[in-house]
mmCIF file of C-alpha atoms in Angstrom:
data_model
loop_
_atom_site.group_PDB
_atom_site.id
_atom_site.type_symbol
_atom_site.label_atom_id
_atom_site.label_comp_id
_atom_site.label_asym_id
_atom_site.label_seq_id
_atom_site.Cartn_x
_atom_site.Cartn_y
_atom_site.Cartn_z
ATOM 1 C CA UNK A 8 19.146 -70.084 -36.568
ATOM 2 C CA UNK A 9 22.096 -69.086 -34.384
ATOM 3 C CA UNK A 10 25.085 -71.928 -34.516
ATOM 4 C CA UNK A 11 27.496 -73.544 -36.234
ATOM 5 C CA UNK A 12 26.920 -74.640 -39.866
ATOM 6 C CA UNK A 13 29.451 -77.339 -41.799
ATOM 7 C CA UNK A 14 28.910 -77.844 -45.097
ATOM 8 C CA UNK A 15 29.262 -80.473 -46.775
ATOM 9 C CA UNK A 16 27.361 -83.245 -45.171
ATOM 10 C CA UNK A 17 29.180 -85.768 -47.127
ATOM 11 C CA UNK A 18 32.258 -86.229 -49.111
ATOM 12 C CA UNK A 19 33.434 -88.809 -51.272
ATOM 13 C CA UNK A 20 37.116 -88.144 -52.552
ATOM 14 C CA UNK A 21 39.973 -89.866 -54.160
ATOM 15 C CA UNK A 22 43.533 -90.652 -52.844
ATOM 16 C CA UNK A 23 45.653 -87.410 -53.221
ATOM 17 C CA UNK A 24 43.104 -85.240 -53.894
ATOM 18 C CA UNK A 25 42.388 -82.368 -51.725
ATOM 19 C CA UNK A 26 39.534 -80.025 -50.124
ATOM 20 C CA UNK A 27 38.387 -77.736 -48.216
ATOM 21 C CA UNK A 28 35.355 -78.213 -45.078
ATOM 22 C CA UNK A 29 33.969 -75.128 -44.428
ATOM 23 C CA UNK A 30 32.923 -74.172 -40.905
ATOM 24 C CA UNK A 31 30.515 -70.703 -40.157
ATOM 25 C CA UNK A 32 29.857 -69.766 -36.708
ATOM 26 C CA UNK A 33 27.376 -66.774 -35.919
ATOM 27 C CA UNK A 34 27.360 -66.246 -32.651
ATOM 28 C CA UNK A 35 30.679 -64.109 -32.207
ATOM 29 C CA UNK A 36 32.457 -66.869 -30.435
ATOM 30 C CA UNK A 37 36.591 -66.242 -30.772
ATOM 31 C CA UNK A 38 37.203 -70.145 -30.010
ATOM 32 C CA UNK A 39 36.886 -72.430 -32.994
ATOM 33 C CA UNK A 40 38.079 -75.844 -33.244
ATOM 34 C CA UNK A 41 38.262 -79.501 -35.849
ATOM 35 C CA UNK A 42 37.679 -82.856 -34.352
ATOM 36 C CA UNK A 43 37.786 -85.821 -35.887
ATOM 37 C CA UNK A 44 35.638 -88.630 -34.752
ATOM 38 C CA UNK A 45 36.338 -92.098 -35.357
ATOM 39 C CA UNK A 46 34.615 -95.633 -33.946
ATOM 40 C CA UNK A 47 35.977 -95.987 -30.258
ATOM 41 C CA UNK A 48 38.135 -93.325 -29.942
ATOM 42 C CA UNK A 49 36.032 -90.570 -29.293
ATOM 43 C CA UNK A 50 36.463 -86.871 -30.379
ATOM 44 C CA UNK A 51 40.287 -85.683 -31.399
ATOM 45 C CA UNK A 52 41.224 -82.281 -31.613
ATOM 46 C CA UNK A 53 43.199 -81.289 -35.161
ATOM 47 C CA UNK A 54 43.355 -77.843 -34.665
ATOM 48 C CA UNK A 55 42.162 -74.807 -32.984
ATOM 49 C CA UNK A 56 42.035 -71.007 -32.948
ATOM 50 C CA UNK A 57 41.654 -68.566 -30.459
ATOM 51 C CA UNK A 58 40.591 -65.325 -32.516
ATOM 52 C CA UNK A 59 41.238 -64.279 -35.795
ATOM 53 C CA UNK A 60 44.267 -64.461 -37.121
ATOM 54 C CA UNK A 61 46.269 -67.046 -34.599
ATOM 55 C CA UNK A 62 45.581 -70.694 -35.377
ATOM 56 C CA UNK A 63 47.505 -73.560 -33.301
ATOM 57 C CA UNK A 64 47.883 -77.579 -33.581
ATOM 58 C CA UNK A 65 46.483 -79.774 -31.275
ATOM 59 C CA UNK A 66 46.635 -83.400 -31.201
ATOM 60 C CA UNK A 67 46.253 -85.379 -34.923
ATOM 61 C CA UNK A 68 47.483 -82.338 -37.071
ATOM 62 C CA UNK A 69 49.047 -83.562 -40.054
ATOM 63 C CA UNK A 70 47.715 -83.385 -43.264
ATOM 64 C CA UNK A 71 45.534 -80.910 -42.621
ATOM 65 C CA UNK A 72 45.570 -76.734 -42.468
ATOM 66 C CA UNK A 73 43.431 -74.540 -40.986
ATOM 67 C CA UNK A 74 43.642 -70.618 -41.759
ATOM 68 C CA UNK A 75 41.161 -67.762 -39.391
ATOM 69 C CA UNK A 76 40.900 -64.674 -41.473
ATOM 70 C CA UNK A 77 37.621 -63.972 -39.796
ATOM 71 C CA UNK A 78 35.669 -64.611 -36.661
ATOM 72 C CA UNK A 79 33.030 -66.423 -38.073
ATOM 73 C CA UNK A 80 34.843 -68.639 -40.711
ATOM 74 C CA UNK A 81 37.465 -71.643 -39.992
ATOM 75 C CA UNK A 82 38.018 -73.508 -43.067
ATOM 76 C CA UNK A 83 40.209 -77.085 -42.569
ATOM 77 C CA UNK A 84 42.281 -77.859 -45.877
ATOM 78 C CA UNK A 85 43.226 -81.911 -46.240
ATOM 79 C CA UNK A 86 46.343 -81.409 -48.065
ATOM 80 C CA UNK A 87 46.790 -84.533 -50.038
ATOM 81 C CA UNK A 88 43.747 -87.367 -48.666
ATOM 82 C CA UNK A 89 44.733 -90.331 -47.826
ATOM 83 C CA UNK A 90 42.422 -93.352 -46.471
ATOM 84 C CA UNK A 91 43.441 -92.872 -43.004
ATOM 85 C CA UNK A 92 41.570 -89.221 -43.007
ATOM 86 C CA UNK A 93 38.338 -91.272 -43.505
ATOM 87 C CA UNK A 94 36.467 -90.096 -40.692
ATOM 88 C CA UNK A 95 33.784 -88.055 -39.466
ATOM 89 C CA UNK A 96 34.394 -84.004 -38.883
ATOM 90 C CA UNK A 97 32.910 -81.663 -36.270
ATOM 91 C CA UNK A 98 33.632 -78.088 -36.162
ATOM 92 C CA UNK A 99 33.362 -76.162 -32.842
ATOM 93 C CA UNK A 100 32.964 -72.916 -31.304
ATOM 94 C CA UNK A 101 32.590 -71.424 -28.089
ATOM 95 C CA UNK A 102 33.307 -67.861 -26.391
ATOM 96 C CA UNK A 103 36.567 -67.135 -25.100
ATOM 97 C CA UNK A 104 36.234 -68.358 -21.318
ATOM 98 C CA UNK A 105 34.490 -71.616 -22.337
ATOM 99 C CA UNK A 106 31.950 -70.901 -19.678
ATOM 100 C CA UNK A 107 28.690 -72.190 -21.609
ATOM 101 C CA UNK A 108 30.718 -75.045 -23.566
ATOM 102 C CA UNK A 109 31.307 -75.873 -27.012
ATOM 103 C CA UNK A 110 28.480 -75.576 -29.537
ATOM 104 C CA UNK A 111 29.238 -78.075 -32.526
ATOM 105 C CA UNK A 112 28.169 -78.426 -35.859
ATOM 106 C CA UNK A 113 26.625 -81.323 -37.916
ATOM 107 C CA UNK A 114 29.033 -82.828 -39.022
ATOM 108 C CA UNK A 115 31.062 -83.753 -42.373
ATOM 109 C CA UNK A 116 31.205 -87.723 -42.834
ATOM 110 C CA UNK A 117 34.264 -87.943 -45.293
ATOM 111 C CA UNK A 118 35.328 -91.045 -46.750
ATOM 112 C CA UNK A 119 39.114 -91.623 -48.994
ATOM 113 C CA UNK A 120 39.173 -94.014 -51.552
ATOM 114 C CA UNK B 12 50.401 -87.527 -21.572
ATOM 115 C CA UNK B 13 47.095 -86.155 -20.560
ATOM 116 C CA UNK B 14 44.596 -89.117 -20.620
ATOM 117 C CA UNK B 15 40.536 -88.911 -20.130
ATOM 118 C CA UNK B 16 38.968 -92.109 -19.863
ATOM 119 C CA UNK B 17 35.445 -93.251 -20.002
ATOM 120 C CA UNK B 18 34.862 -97.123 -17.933
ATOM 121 C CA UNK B 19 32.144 -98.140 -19.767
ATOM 122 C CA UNK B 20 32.067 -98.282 -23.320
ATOM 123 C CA UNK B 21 28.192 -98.939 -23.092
ATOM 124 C CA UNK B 22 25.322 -99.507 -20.113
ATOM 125 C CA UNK B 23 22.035 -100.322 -19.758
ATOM 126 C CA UNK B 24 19.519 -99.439 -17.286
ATOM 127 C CA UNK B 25 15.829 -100.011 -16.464
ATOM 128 C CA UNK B 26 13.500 -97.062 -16.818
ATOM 129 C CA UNK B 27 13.386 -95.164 -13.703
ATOM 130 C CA UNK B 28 16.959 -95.758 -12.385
ATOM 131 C CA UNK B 29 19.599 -93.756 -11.741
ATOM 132 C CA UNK B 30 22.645 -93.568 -14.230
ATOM 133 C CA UNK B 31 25.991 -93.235 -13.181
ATOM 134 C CA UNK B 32 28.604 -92.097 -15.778
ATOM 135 C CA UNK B 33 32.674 -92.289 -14.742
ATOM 136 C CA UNK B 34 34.960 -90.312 -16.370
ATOM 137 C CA UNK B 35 38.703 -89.944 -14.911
ATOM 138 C CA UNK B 36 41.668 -88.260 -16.057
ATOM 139 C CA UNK B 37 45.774 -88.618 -15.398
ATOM 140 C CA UNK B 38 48.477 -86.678 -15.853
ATOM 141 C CA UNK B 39 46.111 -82.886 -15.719
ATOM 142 C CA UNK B 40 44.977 -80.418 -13.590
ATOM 143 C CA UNK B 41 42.030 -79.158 -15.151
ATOM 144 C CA UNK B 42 40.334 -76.161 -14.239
ATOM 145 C CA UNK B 43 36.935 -77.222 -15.673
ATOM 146 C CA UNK B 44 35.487 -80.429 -17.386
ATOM 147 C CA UNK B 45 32.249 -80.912 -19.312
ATOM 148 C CA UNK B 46 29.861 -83.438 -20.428
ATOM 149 C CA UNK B 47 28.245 -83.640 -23.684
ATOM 150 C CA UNK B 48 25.436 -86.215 -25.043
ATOM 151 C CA UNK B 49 25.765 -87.321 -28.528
ATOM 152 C CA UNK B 50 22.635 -88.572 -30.134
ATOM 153 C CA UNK B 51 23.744 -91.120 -33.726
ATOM 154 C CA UNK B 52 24.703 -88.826 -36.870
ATOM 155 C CA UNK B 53 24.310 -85.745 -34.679
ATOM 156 C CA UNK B 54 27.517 -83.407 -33.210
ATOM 157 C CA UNK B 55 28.091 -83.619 -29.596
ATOM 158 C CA UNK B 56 25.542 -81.022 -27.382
ATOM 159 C CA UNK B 57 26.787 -79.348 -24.078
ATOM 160 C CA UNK B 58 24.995 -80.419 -21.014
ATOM 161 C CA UNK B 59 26.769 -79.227 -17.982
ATOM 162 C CA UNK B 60 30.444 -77.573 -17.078
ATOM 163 C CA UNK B 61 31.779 -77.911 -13.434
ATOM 164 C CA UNK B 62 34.894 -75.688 -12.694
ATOM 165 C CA UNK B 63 37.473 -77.676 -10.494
ATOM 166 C CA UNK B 64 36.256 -75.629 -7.117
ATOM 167 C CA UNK B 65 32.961 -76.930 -7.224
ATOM 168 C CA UNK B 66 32.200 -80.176 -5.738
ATOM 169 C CA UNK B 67 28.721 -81.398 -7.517
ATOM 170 C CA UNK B 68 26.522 -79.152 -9.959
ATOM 171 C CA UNK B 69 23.515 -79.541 -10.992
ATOM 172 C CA UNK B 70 20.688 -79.382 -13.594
ATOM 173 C CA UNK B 71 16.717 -80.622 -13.602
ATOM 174 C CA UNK B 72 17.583 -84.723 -13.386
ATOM 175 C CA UNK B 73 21.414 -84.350 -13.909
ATOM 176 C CA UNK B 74 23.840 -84.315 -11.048
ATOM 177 C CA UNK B 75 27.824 -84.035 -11.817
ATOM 178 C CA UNK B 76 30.582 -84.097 -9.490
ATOM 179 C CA UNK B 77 33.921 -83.507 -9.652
ATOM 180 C CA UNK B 78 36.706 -85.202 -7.457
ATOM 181 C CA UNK B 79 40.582 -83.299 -8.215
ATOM 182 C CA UNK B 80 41.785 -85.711 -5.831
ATOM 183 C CA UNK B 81 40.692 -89.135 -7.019
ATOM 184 C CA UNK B 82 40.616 -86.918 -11.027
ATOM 185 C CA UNK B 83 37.115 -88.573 -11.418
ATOM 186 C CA UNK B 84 34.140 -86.722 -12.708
ATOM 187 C CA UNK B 85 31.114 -88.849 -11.920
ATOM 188 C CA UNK B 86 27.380 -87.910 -14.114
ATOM 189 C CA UNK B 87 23.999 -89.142 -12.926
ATOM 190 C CA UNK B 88 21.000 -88.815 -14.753
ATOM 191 C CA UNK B 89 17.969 -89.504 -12.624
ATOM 192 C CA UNK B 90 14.579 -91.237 -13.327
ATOM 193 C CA UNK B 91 15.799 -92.069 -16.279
ATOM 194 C CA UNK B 92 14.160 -92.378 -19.444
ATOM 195 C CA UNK B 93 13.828 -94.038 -22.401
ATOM 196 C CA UNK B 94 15.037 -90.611 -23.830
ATOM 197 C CA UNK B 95 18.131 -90.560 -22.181
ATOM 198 C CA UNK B 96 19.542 -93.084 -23.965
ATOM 199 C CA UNK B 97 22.920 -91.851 -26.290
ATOM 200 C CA UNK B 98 26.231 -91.410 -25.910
ATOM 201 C CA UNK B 99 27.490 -89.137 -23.641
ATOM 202 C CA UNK B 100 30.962 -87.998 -23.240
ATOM 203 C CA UNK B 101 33.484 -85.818 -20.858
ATOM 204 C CA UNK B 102 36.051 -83.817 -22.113
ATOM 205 C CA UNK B 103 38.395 -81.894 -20.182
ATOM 206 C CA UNK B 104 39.756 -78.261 -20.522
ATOM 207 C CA UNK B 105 41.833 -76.389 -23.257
ATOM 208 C CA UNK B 106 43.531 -77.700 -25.183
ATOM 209 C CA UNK B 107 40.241 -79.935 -25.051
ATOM 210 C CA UNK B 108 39.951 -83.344 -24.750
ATOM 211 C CA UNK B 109 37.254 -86.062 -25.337
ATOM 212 C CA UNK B 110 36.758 -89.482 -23.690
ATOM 213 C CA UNK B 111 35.367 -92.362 -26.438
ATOM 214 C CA UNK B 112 31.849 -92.121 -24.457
ATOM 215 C CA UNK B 113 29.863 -94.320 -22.826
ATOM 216 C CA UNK B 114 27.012 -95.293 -24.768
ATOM 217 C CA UNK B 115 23.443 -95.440 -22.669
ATOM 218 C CA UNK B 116 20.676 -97.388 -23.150
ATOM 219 C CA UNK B 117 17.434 -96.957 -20.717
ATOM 220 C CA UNK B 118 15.178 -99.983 -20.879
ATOM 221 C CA UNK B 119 11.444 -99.098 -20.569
#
């Protein structure tokens, strides 16, 4: 099925280690995006790209990296977890003009102990 | 800095009523704002997108409008349903940004 697939579902890691969330879009969209979702305060953008190869911050970016080698993939790196990054992650996409909004993926529900 | 707000964090209706959803922004000019509804565990899932020179849009029982004076986007579902009930949020143009939601909860 055409959309946007996040894998894991869940994550379980350990102060100061890091990962990788893995984000596949098939519908040749060149706008991908990270949110972060967290109890009352709604969806907040960490970073977004606008085709391959240009990435930009947007507005909770540290300790995290993103990288767009391709169209389809958009991989966010957590540096160094820490508690606070305990959240849950959507990945986005959507075509360049935004016209038909953002289709969103499942989800990652990471927790930092 | 750019601000979206939902009012209500969470209302609740009787079957058959009309919703009415407030979302208003400060400090931006968009040139188009969305609405998504959120069911629990489940990403966000695009319902409508009104650019800022249309006035009111529409689709089957939902209505949005879309004041640039007052910066007020206002989303009605009609007959509501038992169905209807999530969370459904606005977000605002790129560099996007959400509201918290307001969480809905039709009565039968």
């Amino acid at each position: 099925n055409a959309g946007v697939t996040q894998t894991p579902k869940f994550q379980v890691l350990k102060t100061g280690q890091s990962m990788t969330l893995q984000c596949a879009q098939d519908m040749n969209h060149e706008y991908m995006s990270w949110y972060r979702q967290d109890p009352g305060m709604g969806l907040r953008l960490i970073h977004y790209s606008v085709g391959a190869g240009i990435t930009d911050q947007g507005e909770v970016p540290n300790g995290y990296n993103v990288s767009r080698s391709t169209t389809e993939d958009f991989p966010l790196r957590l540096l160094s977890a820490a508690p606070s990054q305990t959240s849950v992650y959507f990945c986005a996409s959507s075509d360049q003009g935004g016209r038909y909004g953002y289709t969103f993926g499942s989800g990652t529900r990471l927790t930092v102990v | 800095s750019q601000k979206i707000e939902q009012n209500s964090e969470a209302l609740n209706i009787q079957e058959g009523k009309t919703a009415t959803l407030t979302c208003n922004y400060t400090n931006y000019s968009p040139a188009y704002l969305q609405w998504y509804r959120q069911d629990p565990g489940r990403g966000p899932v695009f319902l409508l997108l009104i650019r800022e020179n249309e006035k009111e849009k529409r689709k089957e029982r939902l209505k949005v409008t879309f004041d640039t004076t007052l910066k007020q986007s206002l989303f009605h579902i009609t007959a509501s349903q038992p169905a209807d009930s999530a969370t459904y949020l606005c977000a605002l143009d790129r560099p996007e940004r959400f509201g918290a939601g307001t969480r809905l909860t039709v009565k039968p």
